[in-house]
């Protein structure tokens, strides 16, 4: 772990996700960073969406055995939570100045300094994707690549701005109330998952609701305020020097903006994967649909799946898990291959394009 005169760490007890939590002091306040894996390995950092933390945003993806053989085999994972979004967080004092999106991106750089990291792969969801994209623009030499899930890159429209204002008023007056949680679920998940069979809530929805109940409303409001004041990144997207892989759910309210972002970065450096019957939070709703595109994306950097896991799903019952390269359409191996729309992604039968 790198030395830093501006940072301190507190080792927290082990939790079921597997790893250790550090409280990193930055010049703009403290951040919780949950570290999983061998810190001698290359680093992958994550940043969640509004009102979520690493557990509620990424556990669906990282709990997949195939994801473990691909991601944990190659990387040490640094889960960065937005200020005050970690489990057991205290309410941030009203006297603490509000942070801008630039402040949040600068905090990410300070976290890297604390752990002695030079270059990292980034994985972010919606608001977190914006923060990591901004980080990659400001510190381009430190971003190895971007994996963005339902990202935003424009300043908020008047409609979004007003909608977020309503959410902030709900947070201020009523806290994490039922109406607010329903609004957040619409942000994260597709209608199919929210209502499910016969109107029954899925386990994913139930888990998300339990974790939302643990959020400190004032802290969520601060993050939402920062995102509601974000600036347009469109003109600078072509300046991104790292490869980018974008996932977006077909039902995501941010689908159009994700497609816009992909177009602006350009097919030379960016691939877009659209997932059918899915909302914004692809990492939780359809995490298996991410594995094959991520695997080929990482192959471009020289990373490979753990050998004895390579065929682990070939004799399983899960039709979304990658089994072997021969099951993937050859076009996926081309430079522009990941730009196709996979609706849905099927990896145990040939994909017709």
Coordinates of C-alpha atoms in Angstrom, one line a residue:
X1 CA 0.0 0.0 0.0
X2 CA 1.3 3.4 -1.0
X3 CA 2.3 6.0 1.6
X4 CA 0.4 9.3 1.7
X5 CA 0.6 12.0 4.2
X6 CA -3.0 13.0 3.5
X7 CA -4.5 9.6 3.9
X8 CA -5.2 7.2 6.7
X9 CA -6.7 3.7 6.7
X10 CA -8.9 1.8 9.1
X11 CA -9.1 -2.0 8.6
X12 CA -12.7 -3.0 9.2
X13 CA -13.9 -6.6 10.0
X14 CA -14.3 -9.0 7.2
X15 CA -17.7 -9.0 5.6
X16 CA -19.5 -11.7 3.5
X17 CA -18.4 -10.0 0.2
X18 CA -14.9 -11.1 0.9
X19 CA -12.1 -8.6 1.4
X20 CA -11.2 -5.7 3.7
X21 CA -12.6 -2.1 3.9
X22 CA -10.4 0.9 4.2
X23 CA -11.4 4.4 5.1
X24 CA -9.2 6.7 2.9
X25 CA -8.8 10.3 3.9
X26 CA -8.6 12.6 0.9
X27 CA -8.3 16.4 0.7
X28 CA -12.1 16.4 0.0
X29 CA -13.2 14.1 2.8
X30 CA -13.1 10.4 3.6
X31 CA -14.0 7.6 1.3
X32 CA -14.8 4.0 1.9
X33 CA -12.8 1.6 -0.3
X34 CA -13.5 -2.1 -0.1
X35 CA -10.5 -4.1 -1.4
X36 CA -10.9 -7.7 -2.8
X37 CA -8.0 -9.8 -3.9
X38 CA -4.3 -9.8 -4.2
X39 CA -3.0 -6.2 -4.2
X40 CA 0.0 -7.3 -6.2
X41 CA -2.3 -7.8 -9.2
X42 CA -3.5 -5.1 -11.6
X43 CA -6.2 -2.9 -10.2
X44 CA -9.9 -2.6 -11.2
X45 CA -11.8 0.1 -9.5
X46 CA -15.6 0.4 -9.3
X47 CA -18.0 3.3 -8.6
X48 CA -21.7 2.7 -8.1
X49 CA -24.8 4.7 -9.1
X50 CA -26.8 7.1 -6.9
X51 CA -27.9 5.6 -3.5
X52 CA -26.1 2.4 -4.1
X53 CA -22.9 1.0 -2.7
X54 CA -20.6 -1.8 -4.0
X55 CA -22.8 -4.5 -2.5
X56 CA -26.1 -3.3 -4.1
X57 CA -24.5 -2.4 -7.4
X58 CA -21.9 -5.1 -8.2
X59 CA -22.6 -8.2 -6.2
X60 CA -24.7 -9.8 -9.0
X61 CA -21.7 -9.5 -11.3
X62 CA -18.9 -10.5 -8.9
X63 CA -20.8 -13.4 -7.4
X64 CA -20.9 -15.2 -10.7
X65 CA -18.4 -18.0 -10.7
X66 CA -17.4 -17.2 -14.3
X67 CA -16.9 -13.6 -13.3
X68 CA -14.6 -14.7 -10.5
X69 CA -12.5 -16.7 -12.9
X70 CA -12.2 -13.7 -15.2
X71 CA -12.1 -10.7 -12.9
X72 CA -10.7 -11.8 -9.6
X73 CA -8.2 -14.1 -11.3
X74 CA -6.7 -11.1 -13.1
X75 CA -7.4 -8.1 -10.8
X76 CA -7.5 -6.8 -7.3
X77 CA -10.8 -5.1 -7.0
X78 CA -11.1 -1.7 -5.3
X79 CA -14.8 -0.9 -4.7
X80 CA -15.0 2.9 -4.2
X81 CA -18.3 4.1 -2.6
X82 CA -19.6 7.6 -3.0
X83 CA -19.1 9.7 0.2
X84 CA -21.3 8.5 3.0
X85 CA -22.7 5.5 1.0
X86 CA -20.8 2.7 2.7
X87 CA -22.5 0.3 5.1
X88 CA -22.9 1.8 8.6
X89 CA -22.0 5.3 7.3
X90 CA -22.7 8.3 9.5
X91 CA -24.6 11.4 8.3
X92 CA -22.1 13.8 6.7
X93 CA -22.2 17.1 8.6
X94 CA -24.1 19.9 6.9
X95 CA -21.1 22.1 7.5
X96 CA -19.0 20.0 5.1
X97 CA -19.0 21.7 1.7
X98 CA -20.9 20.0 -1.1
X99 CA -18.6 18.3 -3.6
X100 CA -18.8 18.8 -7.3
X101 CA -18.4 16.0 -9.9
X102 CA -14.8 17.3 -10.4
X103 CA -14.2 16.9 -6.7
X104 CA -15.5 13.3 -6.8
X105 CA -13.2 12.5 -9.8
X106 CA -10.2 14.0 -8.0
X107 CA -11.0 11.9 -5.0
X108 CA -10.7 8.8 -7.2
X109 CA -7.2 10.0 -8.1
X110 CA -6.3 10.4 -4.4
X111 CA -7.5 6.9 -3.7
X112 CA -5.1 5.6 -6.4
X113 CA -2.3 7.6 -4.8
X114 CA -3.1 6.1 -1.4
X115 CA -2.9 2.5 -2.6
X116 CA 0.1 3.3 -4.8
X117 CA -1.7 2.5 -8.1
X118 CA -0.5 3.9 -11.4
X119 CA -3.0 2.7 -14.0
X120 CA -6.4 1.1 -13.4
X121 CA -9.3 -0.4 -15.2
X122 CA -12.5 1.3 -14.4
X123 CA -16.1 -0.1 -14.0
X124 CA -18.9 2.4 -13.2
X125 CA -22.7 2.4 -13.3
X126 CA -24.6 5.6 -14.5
X127 CA -23.6 8.3 -12.1
X128 CA -20.5 6.3 -11.2
X129 CA -19.8 5.8 -14.9
X130 CA -19.9 9.6 -15.3
X131 CA -17.4 10.1 -12.4
X132 CA -15.0 7.5 -13.8
X133 CA -15.3 8.9 -17.3
X134 CA -14.4 12.4 -15.9
X135 CA -11.5 10.8 -14.0
X136 CA -10.2 9.2 -17.2
X137 CA -10.4 12.6 -19.0
X138 CA -8.6 14.5 -16.2
X139 CA -6.0 11.7 -15.5
X140 CA -5.8 10.0 -18.9
X141 CA -2.4 8.4 -18.2
X142 CA -4.0 6.6 -15.2
X143 CA -7.0 5.0 -16.9
X144 CA -6.2 1.7 -18.6
X145 CA -9.7 1.2 -19.9
X146 CA -13.4 2.0 -19.1
X147 CA -16.3 -0.5 -18.7
X148 CA -19.4 1.7 -18.4
X149 CA -22.9 0.5 -17.5
X150 CA -25.8 2.8 -18.7
X151 CA -23.5 5.8 -18.6
X152 CA -24.4 9.5 -18.9
X153 CA -22.2 12.2 -20.4
X154 CA -24.4 15.2 -21.0
X155 CA -25.6 17.9 -18.6
X156 CA -29.0 17.0 -17.2
X157 CA -32.0 18.0 -19.3
X158 CA -34.6 20.2 -17.8
X159 CA -36.8 17.2 -17.3
X160 CA -34.1 15.2 -15.5
X161 CA -33.0 18.3 -13.5
X162 CA -36.6 18.8 -12.2
X163 CA -37.1 15.1 -11.5
X164 CA -33.9 15.0 -9.5
X165 CA -35.1 18.1 -7.6
X166 CA -38.3 16.2 -6.6
X167 CA -36.2 13.3 -5.4
X168 CA -34.0 15.6 -3.3
X169 CA -37.1 17.2 -1.8
X170 CA -38.4 13.7 -0.9
X171 CA -35.0 12.8 0.7
X172 CA -35.0 16.1 2.6
X173 CA -38.6 15.9 4.0
X174 CA -39.3 12.2 4.1
X175 CA -36.0 10.3 3.9
X176 CA -35.8 7.0 2.1
X177 CA -39.6 6.7 1.8
X178 CA -41.6 4.3 -0.3
X179 CA -42.2 6.7 -3.1
X180 CA -38.5 7.5 -3.4
X181 CA -37.6 3.9 -3.4
X182 CA -40.0 3.2 -6.2
X183 CA -38.5 6.1 -8.2
X184 CA -35.0 4.6 -7.7
X185 CA -36.2 1.1 -8.7
X186 CA -37.5 2.6 -11.9
X187 CA -34.0 4.2 -12.5
X188 CA -32.3 0.9 -11.9
X189 CA -34.4 -2.0 -13.2
X190 CA -36.7 -2.9 -16.1
X191 CA -40.5 -3.1 -15.6
X192 CA -40.3 -6.9 -16.2
X193 CA -38.0 -7.3 -13.2
X194 CA -39.8 -4.8 -10.9
X195 CA -43.2 -6.5 -11.3
X196 CA -42.1 -10.1 -12.2
X197 CA -44.4 -13.0 -12.3
X198 CA -47.9 -12.3 -10.9
X199 CA -46.6 -9.0 -9.5
X200 CA -44.2 -10.8 -7.0
X201 CA -41.0 -9.0 -6.2
X202 CA -37.8 -10.7 -7.3
X203 CA -35.0 -11.5 -4.9
X204 CA -32.9 -8.8 -6.7
X205 CA -35.5 -6.2 -5.9
X206 CA -36.0 -7.3 -2.3
X207 CA -32.2 -7.2 -1.7
X208 CA -32.0 -3.7 -3.3
X209 CA -34.8 -2.4 -1.1
X210 CA -33.1 -3.8 2.0
X211 CA -29.9 -2.0 1.1
X212 CA -31.6 1.2 0.3
X213 CA -33.1 1.2 3.8
X214 CA -29.6 1.4 5.1
X215 CA -28.7 4.6 3.2
X216 CA -28.4 7.9 5.0
X217 CA -30.8 10.2 3.1
X218 CA -28.7 13.4 3.5
X219 CA -25.7 11.6 2.1
X220 CA -27.7 10.4 -0.9
X221 CA -29.0 13.9 -1.5
X222 CA -25.4 15.3 -1.6
X223 CA -24.4 12.8 -4.3
X224 CA -27.6 13.4 -6.3
X225 CA -26.9 17.2 -6.0
X226 CA -23.5 16.7 -7.5
X227 CA -24.8 14.6 -10.4
X228 CA -27.6 17.1 -11.0
X229 CA -25.0 19.8 -11.5
X230 CA -22.8 17.8 -13.8
X231 CA -21.4 19.4 -17.0
X232 CA -21.5 18.1 -20.6
X233 CA -18.5 15.9 -21.5
X234 CA -19.5 15.3 -25.1
X235 CA -16.9 17.6 -26.7
X236 CA -14.1 15.9 -24.9
X237 CA -15.1 12.3 -25.4
X238 CA -13.0 11.9 -28.5
X239 CA -10.0 12.9 -26.4
X240 CA -10.3 9.7 -24.3
X241 CA -7.2 7.8 -24.8
X242 CA -8.4 4.4 -23.4
X243 CA -10.6 1.7 -24.8
X244 CA -14.2 1.8 -23.7
X245 CA -16.9 -0.9 -23.4
X246 CA -20.4 0.3 -22.8
X247 CA -23.4 -1.8 -21.6
X248 CA -26.9 -0.5 -21.6
X249 CA -30.2 -2.1 -20.9
X250 CA -32.9 -1.9 -23.6
X251 CA -35.3 -0.4 -21.0
X252 CA -32.8 1.9 -19.3
X253 CA -34.0 5.6 -19.1
X254 CA -30.3 6.4 -20.0
X255 CA -30.3 4.3 -23.2
X256 CA -30.3 7.2 -25.6
X257 CA -27.5 8.9 -23.8
X258 CA -25.4 5.8 -23.7
X259 CA -25.8 5.3 -27.5
X260 CA -24.9 9.0 -27.9
X261 CA -21.8 8.5 -25.8
X262 CA -20.7 5.5 -27.8
X263 CA -21.2 7.4 -31.1
X264 CA -19.2 10.3 -29.9
X265 CA -16.2 8.2 -28.7
X266 CA -16.3 6.4 -32.0
X267 CA -16.2 2.7 -33.0
X268 CA -12.4 2.7 -33.1
X269 CA -12.1 3.1 -29.3
X270 CA -15.6 2.1 -28.1
X271 CA -17.9 -0.9 -28.3
X272 CA -21.6 -0.8 -27.3
X273 CA -23.6 -3.8 -26.0
X274 CA -27.3 -3.4 -25.7
X275 CA -29.0 -6.0 -23.4
X276 CA -32.6 -7.0 -24.1
X277 CA -35.3 -6.8 -21.4
X278 CA -33.0 -5.0 -19.0
X279 CA -32.9 -1.7 -17.1
X280 CA -29.9 0.4 -16.2
X281 CA -28.4 -1.9 -13.6
X282 CA -27.2 -4.6 -15.9
X283 CA -24.7 -5.7 -13.3
X284 CA -27.6 -6.9 -11.1
X285 CA -30.4 -7.6 -13.6
X286 CA -28.5 -9.5 -16.3
X287 CA -24.9 -9.9 -15.1
X288 CA -24.2 -13.0 -17.1
X289 CA -24.9 -11.0 -20.3
X290 CA -21.7 -9.0 -19.5
X291 CA -19.3 -11.8 -19.2
X292 CA -18.5 -12.6 -22.9
X293 CA -18.1 -9.0 -24.0
X294 CA -15.9 -8.3 -21.0
X295 CA -13.8 -11.4 -21.7
X296 CA -13.0 -10.3 -25.2
X297 CA -12.5 -6.7 -24.1
X298 CA -9.9 -7.8 -21.5
X299 CA -8.2 -10.1 -24.1
X300 CA -7.2 -6.8 -25.9
X301 CA -5.1 -6.0 -22.8
X302 CA -3.6 -9.5 -22.5
X303 CA -5.9 -10.8 -19.7
X304 CA -7.2 -14.3 -19.9
X305 CA -9.8 -16.4 -18.0
X306 CA -8.5 -18.7 -15.3
X307 CA -7.7 -21.9 -17.3
X308 CA -9.6 -24.5 -15.2
X309 CA -12.7 -22.3 -15.3
X310 CA -12.7 -21.9 -19.0
X311 CA -15.2 -24.7 -19.6
X312 CA -16.9 -24.7 -16.2
X313 CA -20.3 -23.6 -17.6
X314 CA -20.2 -25.9 -20.6
X315 CA -21.8 -28.7 -18.7
X316 CA -24.0 -26.4 -16.6
X317 CA -27.6 -25.3 -17.1
X318 CA -27.0 -21.6 -17.4
X319 CA -27.5 -20.5 -21.0
X320 CA -26.0 -17.1 -20.5
X321 CA -22.6 -18.2 -19.2
X322 CA -19.6 -18.3 -21.7
X323 CA -18.6 -21.9 -22.3
X324 CA -15.9 -21.8 -25.1
X325 CA -14.7 -19.5 -27.8
X326 CA -16.2 -21.8 -30.5
X327 CA -19.7 -20.8 -29.3
X328 CA -19.1 -17.1 -29.9
X329 CA -19.9 -15.6 -33.3
X330 CA -16.5 -15.0 -35.1
X331 CA -17.4 -11.3 -35.6
X332 CA -17.0 -10.8 -31.9
X333 CA -13.2 -11.3 -32.4
X334 CA -13.0 -8.4 -34.9
X335 CA -12.0 -4.9 -33.7
X336 CA -15.6 -3.7 -34.1
X337 CA -17.2 -6.9 -33.1
X338 CA -18.4 -5.8 -29.7
X339 CA -20.4 -2.9 -31.3
X340 CA -23.2 -5.3 -32.3
X341 CA -26.4 -5.4 -30.4
X342 CA -26.7 -8.6 -28.5
X343 CA -30.5 -9.0 -27.8
X344 CA -30.3 -11.2 -25.8
X345 CA -26.7 -12.4 -25.5
X346 CA -26.5 -16.2 -26.2
X347 CA -23.2 -18.0 -25.8
X348 CA -24.2 -21.7 -26.0
X349 CA -25.5 -21.4 -29.5
X350 CA -24.2 -19.5 -32.5
X351 CA -25.3 -15.9 -32.6
X352 CA -26.9 -14.9 -35.9
X353 CA -25.9 -11.4 -37.0

